[in-house]
Coordinates of C-alpha atoms in Angstrom, one line a residue:
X32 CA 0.0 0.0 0.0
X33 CA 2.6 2.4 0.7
X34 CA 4.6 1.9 -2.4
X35 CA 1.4 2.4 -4.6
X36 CA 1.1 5.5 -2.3
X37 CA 4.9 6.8 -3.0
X38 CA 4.5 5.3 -6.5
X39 CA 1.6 7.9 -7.4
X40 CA 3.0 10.5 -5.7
X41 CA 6.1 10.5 -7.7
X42 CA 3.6 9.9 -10.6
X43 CA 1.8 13.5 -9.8
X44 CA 4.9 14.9 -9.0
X45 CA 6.5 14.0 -12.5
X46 CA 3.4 15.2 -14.1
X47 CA 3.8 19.0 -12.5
X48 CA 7.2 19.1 -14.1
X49 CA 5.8 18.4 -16.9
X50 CA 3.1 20.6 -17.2
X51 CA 2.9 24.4 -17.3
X52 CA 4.3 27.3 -18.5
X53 CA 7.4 26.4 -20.7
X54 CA 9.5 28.0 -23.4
X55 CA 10.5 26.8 -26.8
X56 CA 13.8 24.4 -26.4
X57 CA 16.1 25.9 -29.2
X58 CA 18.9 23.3 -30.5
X59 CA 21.0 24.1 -33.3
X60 CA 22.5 21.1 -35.3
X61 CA 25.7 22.0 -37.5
X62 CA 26.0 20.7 -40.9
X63 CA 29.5 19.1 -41.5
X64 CA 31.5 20.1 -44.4
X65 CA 34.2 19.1 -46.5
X66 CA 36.1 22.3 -46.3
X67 CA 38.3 23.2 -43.4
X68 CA 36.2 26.2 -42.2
X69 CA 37.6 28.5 -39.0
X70 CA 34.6 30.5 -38.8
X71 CA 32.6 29.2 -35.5
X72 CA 33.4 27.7 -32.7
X73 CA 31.6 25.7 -30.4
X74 CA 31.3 26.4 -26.5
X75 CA 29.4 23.2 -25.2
X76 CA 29.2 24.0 -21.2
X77 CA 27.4 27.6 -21.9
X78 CA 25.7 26.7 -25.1
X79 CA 27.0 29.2 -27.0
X80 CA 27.7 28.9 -30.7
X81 CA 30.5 31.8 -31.7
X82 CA 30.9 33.3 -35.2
X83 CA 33.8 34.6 -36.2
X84 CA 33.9 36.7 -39.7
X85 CA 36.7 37.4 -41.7
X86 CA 37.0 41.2 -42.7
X87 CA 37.5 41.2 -46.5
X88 CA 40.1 44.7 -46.1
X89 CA 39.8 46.6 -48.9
X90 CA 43.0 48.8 -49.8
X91 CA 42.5 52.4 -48.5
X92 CA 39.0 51.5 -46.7
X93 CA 38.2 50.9 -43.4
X94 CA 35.9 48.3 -42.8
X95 CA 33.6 49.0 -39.3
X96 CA 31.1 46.0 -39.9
X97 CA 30.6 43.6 -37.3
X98 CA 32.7 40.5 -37.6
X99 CA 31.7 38.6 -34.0
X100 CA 28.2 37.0 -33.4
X101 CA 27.2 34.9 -30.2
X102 CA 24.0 33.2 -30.0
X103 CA 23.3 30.8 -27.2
X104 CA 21.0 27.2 -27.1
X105 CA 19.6 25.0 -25.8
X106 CA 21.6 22.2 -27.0
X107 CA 24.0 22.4 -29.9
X108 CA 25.2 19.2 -32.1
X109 CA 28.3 19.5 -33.8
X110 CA 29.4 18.0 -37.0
X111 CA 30.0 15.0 -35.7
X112 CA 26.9 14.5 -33.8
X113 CA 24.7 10.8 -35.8
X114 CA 21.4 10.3 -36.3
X115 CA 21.4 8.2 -33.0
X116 CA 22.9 11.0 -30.8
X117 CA 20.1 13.1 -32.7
X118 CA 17.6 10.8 -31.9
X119 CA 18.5 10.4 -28.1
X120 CA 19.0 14.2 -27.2
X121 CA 16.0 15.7 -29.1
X122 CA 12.8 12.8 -29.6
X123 CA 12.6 10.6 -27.3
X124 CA 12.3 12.7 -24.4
X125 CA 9.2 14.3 -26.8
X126 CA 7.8 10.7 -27.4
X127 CA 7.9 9.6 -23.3
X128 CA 5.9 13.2 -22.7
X129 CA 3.2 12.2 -25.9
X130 CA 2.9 8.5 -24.2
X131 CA 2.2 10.6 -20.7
X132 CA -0.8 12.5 -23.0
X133 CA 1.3 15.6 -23.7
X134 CA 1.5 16.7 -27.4
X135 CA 5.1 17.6 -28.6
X136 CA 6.3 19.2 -31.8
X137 CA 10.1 19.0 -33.1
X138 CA 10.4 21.8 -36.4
X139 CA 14.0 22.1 -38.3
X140 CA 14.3 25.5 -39.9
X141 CA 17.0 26.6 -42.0
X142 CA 18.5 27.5 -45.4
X143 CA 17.8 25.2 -48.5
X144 CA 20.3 22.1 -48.0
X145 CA 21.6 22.9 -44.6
X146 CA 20.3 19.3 -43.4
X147 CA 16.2 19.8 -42.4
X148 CA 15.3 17.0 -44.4
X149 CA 18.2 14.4 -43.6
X150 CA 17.5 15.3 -40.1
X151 CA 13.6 15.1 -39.4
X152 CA 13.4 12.4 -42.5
X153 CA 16.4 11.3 -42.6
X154 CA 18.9 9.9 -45.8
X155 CA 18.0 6.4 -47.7
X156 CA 21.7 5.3 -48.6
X157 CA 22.6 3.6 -45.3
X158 CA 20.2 2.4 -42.3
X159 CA 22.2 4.5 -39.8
X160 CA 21.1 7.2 -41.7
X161 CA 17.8 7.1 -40.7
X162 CA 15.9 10.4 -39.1
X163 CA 14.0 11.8 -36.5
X164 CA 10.4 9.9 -38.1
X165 CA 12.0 6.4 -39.0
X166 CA 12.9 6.5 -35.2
X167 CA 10.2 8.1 -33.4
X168 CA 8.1 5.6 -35.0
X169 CA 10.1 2.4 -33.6
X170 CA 10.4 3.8 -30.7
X171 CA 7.0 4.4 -29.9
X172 CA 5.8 1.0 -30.6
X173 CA 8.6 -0.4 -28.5
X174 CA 7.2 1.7 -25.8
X175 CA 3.7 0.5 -26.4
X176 CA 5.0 -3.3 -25.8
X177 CA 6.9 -2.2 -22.7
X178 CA 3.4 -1.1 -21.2
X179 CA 0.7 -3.9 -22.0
X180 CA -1.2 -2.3 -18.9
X181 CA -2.6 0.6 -21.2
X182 CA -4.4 -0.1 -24.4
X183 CA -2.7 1.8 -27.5
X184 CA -4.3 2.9 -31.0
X185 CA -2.0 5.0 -33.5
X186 CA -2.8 6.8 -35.9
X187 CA -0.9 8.7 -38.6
X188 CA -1.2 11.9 -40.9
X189 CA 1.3 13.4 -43.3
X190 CA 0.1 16.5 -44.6
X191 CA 2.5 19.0 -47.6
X192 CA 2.1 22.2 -47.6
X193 CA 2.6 23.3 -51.4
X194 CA 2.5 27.1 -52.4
X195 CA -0.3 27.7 -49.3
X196 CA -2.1 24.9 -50.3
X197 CA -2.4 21.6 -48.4
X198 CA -2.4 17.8 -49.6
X199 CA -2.8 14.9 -48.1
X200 CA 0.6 12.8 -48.9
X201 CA -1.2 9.4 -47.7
X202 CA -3.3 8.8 -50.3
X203 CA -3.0 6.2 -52.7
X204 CA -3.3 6.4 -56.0
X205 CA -3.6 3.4 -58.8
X206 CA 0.3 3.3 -59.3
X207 CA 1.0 4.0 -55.0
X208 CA 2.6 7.0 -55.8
X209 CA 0.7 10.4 -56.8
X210 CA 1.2 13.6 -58.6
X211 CA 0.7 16.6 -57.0
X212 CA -2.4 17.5 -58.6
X213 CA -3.9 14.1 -58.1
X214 CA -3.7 14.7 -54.8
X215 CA -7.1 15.3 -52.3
X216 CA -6.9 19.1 -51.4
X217 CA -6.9 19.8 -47.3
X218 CA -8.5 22.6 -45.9
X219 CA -8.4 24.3 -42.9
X220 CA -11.4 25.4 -41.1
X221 CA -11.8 27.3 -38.3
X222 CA -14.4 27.1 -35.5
X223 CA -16.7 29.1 -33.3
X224 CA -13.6 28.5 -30.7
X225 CA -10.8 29.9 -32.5
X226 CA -9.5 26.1 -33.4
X227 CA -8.3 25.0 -37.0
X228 CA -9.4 21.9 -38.5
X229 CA -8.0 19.8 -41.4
X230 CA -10.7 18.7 -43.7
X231 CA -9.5 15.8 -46.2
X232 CA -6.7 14.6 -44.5
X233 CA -6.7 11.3 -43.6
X234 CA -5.8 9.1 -40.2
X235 CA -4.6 6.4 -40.8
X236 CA -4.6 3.2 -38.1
X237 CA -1.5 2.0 -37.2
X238 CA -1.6 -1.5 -35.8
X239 CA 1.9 -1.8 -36.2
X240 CA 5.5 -0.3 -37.2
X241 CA 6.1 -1.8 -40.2
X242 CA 2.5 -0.5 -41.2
X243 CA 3.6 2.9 -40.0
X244 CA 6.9 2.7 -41.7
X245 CA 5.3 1.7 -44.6
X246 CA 2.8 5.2 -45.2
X247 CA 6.0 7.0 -44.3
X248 CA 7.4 5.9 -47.6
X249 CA 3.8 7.0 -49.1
X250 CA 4.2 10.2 -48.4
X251 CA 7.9 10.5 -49.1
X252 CA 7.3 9.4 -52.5
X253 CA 4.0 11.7 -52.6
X254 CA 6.1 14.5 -51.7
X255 CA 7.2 17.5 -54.3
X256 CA 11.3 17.8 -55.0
X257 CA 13.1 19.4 -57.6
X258 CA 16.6 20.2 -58.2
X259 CA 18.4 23.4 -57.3
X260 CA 21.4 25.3 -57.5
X261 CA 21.7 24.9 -53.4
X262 CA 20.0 21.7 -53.6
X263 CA 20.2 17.9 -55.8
X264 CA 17.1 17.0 -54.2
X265 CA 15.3 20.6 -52.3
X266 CA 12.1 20.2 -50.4
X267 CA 9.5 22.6 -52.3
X268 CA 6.7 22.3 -49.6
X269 CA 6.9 21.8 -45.9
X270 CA 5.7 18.7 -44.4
X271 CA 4.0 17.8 -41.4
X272 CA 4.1 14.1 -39.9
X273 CA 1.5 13.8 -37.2
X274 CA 1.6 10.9 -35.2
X275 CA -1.9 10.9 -32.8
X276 CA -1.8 8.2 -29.5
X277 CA -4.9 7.8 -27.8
X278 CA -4.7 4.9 -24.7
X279 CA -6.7 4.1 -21.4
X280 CA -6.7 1.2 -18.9
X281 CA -8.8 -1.2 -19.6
X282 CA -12.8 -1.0 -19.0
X283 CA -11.6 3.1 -17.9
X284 CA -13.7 5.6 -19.3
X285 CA -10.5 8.3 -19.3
X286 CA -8.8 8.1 -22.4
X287 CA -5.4 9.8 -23.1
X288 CA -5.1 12.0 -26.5
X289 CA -1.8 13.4 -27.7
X290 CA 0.4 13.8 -30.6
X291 CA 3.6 14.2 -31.9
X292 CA 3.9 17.2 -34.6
X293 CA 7.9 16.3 -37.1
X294 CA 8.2 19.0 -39.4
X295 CA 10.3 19.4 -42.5
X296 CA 10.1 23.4 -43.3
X297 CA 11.1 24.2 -47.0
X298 CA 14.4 26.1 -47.0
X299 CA 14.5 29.7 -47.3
X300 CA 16.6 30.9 -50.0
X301 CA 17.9 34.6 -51.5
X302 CA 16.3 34.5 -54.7
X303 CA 18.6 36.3 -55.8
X304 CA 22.0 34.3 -55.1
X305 CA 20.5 31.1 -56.3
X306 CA 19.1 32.4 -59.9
X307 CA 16.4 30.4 -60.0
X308 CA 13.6 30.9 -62.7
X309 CA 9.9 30.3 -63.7
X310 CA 8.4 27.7 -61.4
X311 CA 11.1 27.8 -59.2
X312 CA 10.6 30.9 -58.5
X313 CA 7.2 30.7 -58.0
X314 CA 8.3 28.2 -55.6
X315 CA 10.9 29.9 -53.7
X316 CA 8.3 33.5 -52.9
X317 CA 5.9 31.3 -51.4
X318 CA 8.4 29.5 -49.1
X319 CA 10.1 32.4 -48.3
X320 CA 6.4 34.4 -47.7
X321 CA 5.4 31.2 -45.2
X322 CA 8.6 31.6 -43.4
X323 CA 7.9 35.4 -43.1
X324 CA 4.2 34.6 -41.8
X325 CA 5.8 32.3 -39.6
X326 CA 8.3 35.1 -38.0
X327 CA 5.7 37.3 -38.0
X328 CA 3.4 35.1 -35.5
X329 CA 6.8 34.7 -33.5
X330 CA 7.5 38.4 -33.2
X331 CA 4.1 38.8 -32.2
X332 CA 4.4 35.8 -29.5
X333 CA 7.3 37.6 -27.9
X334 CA 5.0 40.9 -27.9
X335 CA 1.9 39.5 -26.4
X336 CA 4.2 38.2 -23.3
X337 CA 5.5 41.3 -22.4
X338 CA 2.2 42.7 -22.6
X339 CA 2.6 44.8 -26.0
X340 CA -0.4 43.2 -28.0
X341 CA -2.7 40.2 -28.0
X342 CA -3.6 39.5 -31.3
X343 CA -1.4 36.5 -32.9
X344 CA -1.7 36.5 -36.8
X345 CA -2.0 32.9 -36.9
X346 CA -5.1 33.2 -39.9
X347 CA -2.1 34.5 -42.2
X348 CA -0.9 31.0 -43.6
X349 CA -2.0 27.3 -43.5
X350 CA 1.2 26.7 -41.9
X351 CA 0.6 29.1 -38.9
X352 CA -2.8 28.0 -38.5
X353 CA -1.6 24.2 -38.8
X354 CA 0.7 24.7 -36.2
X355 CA -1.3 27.4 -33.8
X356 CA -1.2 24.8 -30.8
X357 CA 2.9 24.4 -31.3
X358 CA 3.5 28.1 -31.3
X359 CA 1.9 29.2 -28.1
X360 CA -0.3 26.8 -27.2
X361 CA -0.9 23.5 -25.7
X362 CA 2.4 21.6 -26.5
X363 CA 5.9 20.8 -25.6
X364 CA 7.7 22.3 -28.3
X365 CA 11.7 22.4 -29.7
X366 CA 13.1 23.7 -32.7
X367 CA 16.3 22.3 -34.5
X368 CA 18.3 25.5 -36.4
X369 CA 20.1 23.9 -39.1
X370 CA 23.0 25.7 -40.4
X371 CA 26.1 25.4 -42.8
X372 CA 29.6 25.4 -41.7
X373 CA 30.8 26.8 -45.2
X374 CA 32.0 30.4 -45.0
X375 CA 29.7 31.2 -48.0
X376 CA 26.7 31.1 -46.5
X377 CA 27.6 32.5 -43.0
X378 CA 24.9 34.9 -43.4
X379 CA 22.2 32.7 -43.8
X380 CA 23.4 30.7 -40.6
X381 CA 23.5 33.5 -38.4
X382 CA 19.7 34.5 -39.6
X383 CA 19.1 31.2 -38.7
X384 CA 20.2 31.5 -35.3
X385 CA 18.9 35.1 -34.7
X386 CA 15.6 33.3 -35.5
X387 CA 16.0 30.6 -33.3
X388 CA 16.7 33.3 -30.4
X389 CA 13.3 35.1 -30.8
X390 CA 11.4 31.6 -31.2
X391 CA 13.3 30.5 -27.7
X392 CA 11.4 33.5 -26.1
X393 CA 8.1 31.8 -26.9
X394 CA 6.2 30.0 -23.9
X395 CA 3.4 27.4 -24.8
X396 CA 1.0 26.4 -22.0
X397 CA 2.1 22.6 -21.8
X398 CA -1.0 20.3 -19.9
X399 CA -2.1 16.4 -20.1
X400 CA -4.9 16.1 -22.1
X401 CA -7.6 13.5 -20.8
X402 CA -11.1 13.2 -21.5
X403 CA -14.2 11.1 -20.6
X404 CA -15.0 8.9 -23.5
X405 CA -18.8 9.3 -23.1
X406 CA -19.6 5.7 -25.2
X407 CA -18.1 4.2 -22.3
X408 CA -18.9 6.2 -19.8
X409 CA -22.8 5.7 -21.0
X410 CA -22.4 1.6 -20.6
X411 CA -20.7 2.3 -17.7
X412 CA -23.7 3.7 -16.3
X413 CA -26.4 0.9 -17.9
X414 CA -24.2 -1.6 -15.9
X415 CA -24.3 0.1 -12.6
X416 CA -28.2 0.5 -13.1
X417 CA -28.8 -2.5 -14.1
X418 CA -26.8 -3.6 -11.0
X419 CA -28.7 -1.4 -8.7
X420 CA -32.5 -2.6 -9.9
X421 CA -31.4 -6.5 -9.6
X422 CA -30.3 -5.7 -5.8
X423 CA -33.6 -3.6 -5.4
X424 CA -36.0 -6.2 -6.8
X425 CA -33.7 -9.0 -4.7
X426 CA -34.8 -6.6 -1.6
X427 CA -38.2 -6.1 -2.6
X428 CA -38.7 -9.9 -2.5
X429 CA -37.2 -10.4 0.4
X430 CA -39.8 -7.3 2.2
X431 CA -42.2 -9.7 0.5
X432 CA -41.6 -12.8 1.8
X433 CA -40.9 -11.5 5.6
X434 CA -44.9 -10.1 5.1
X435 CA -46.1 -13.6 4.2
X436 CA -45.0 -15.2 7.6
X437 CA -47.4 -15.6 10.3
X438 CA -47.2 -14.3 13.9
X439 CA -46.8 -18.2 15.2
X440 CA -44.2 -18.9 12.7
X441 CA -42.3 -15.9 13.7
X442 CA -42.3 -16.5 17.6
X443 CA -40.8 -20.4 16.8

């Protein structure tokens, strides 16, 4: 007795750490490179990643621009950080919380081919290779066998977010794999309460993880790539690769509804450095105007919590209104900064990382999310009132019978 006593006290206790007010984790992976580059350095025990430019001198100018940057993380992984280490320090801390009922969201952001892709997805060459999705997805249904005392159902969604539009990346077509314009069209609604909703998009059951693994590849192969001067194989679209757990005790009428939110943002790229043309530039405005819509709702995050204003511009993009409960909202949340070690695009990096410093302001309101299933909450209820009228009819006969004995019979 007193170990279930201490055992659900550490239970609640764990849960209070859990829940509450909590900032955006910030983590900034480095993208390794074949050229011997001196221009950052890496300060593990304070966090700090340090940028160091080289002035280009000009002869008979002085140059006054700033050539130091220091922005400070969360956690920071290094070029020779694997997909394993990856793995271990960012998800499966997020999947232990979604298995507790708390939803989690891991986004990379970056420039085009700074390693958002290989890291949430992951590369196809070698098995160790494999990213953040491939491994969440074991790892949750090895956690599902290690606690038989809960029933589990998985589901899965993989929605692309194409030019503002959205598509559902699971659906299959006569040959498995779709065009973009044979693809259903998603929509988002919003309700009376201020929630979005995804109309279209399917969820699909999950009984197992080869079954998951298997619409993974779906929707990787569903997904829209093109070659680009930055990139063999750039992501046009972001994705997002829902994974919803829902789980109770058995005959329990509180059930347990969370998910786990892996994005792959498209790559923000300087139009004009990369040259590109026609429908890649078409391409490249409307990932660069989502990823301004998206610094826009931050900027406005980091307003409303000193007080400075209370509307969030979440409405501005399906991507902002997708991912309203992640920014904000109710959800543990951590973004992976991906940037490039080569000295030609040290700019982007550090606008990477002054990004990632104004999303670590953000707080989300971080809570377990239960609910009363009322189906089984209703035969709950039949059952215990069935229950009752058998024990009221067994009294009733019993009053009965007392009234049919005589006074004589009573006295003996």
């Amino acid at each position: 007795m007193l170990r279930s006593l201490v055992g659900s006290e550490m239970c609640i206790r764990d849960r209070s750490k859990a829940e509450g007010k909590q900032e955006i984790e910030i983590v900034c992976r480095i993208r390794p490179s074949k050229k011997e580059i001196p221009c950052y350095e890496v300060r593990p025990s304070e966090g700090r990643l340090h940028f160091k430019i080289p002035k280009q001198l000009t002869s008979g100018e002085v140059n006054n621009t700033r050539d130091e940057y220091d922005f400070f993380f969360n956690q920071i992984l290094d070029t020779q950080t694997t997909q394993e280490d990856v793995f271990d320090r960012i998800a499966s801390s997020a999947i232990d919380n979604v298995l507790e009922g708390i939803n989690a969201t891991i986004f990379a952001y970056g420039q085009t081919g700074s390693g958002k892709t290989f890291t949430i997805t992951g590369g196809a060459e070698r098995y160790q290779d494999r990213g953040l999705i491939p491994r969440s997805i074991s790892y949750m249904f090895q956690q599902f066998a290690k606690r038989p005392e809960r029933e589990w159902t998985c589901r899965i969604s993989y929605l692309e977010i194409y030019n503002n539009g959205g598509f559902d990346l699971l659906y299959k077509g006569e040959d498995m794999s779709c065009s973009l314009e044979e693809l259903p069209k998603v929509r988002c609604m919003e309700d009376e309460d201020g929630e979005f909703h995804l109309q279209n998009l399917q969820r699909v059951v999950s009984s197992s993880e080869e079954d998951a693994l298997n619409l993974l590849f779906l929707g990787d192969t569903n997904r829209t790539i093109a070659e680009t001067p930055m990139n063999m194989a750039s992501s046009r679209s972001h994705c997002i690769f829902t994974i919803y757990v829902e789980s109770c005790l058995p005959g329990s009428a509180v059930i347990r509804k969370s998910k786990l939110n892996l994005v792959d943002l498209a790559g923000s790229e300087r139009v004009g450095r990369t040259g590109v043309k026609e429908k890649l530039l078409s391409e490249a405005v409307s990932i660069n105007q989502a990823l301004f819509f998206l610094e826009q709702v931050i900027v406005a995050l980091g307003e409303r919590s000193k007080g400075k204003r209370t509307h969030i511009p979440y409405r501005n993009s399906m991507m902002t209104s997708v991912l309203k409960d992640s920014l904000g909202g109710n959800c543990k949340t951590m973004m992976v900064a991906t940037v490039s070690s080569e000295a030609n695009f040290l700019d982007e990096s550090i606008s990477t990382c002054r990004f990632a410093q104004r999303v670590g302001l953000v707080a989300n309101e971080v809570r377990v999310n239960e609910e009363v299933d009322p189906q089984v909450m209703i035969r709950k209820l039949k059952k215990e009132n069935a229950e009752l009228k058998e024990q009221i009819a067994l009294l009733n006969g019993e009053q009965h019978s007392a009234a049919r004995v005589s006074p004589e019979d009573r006295e003996r």
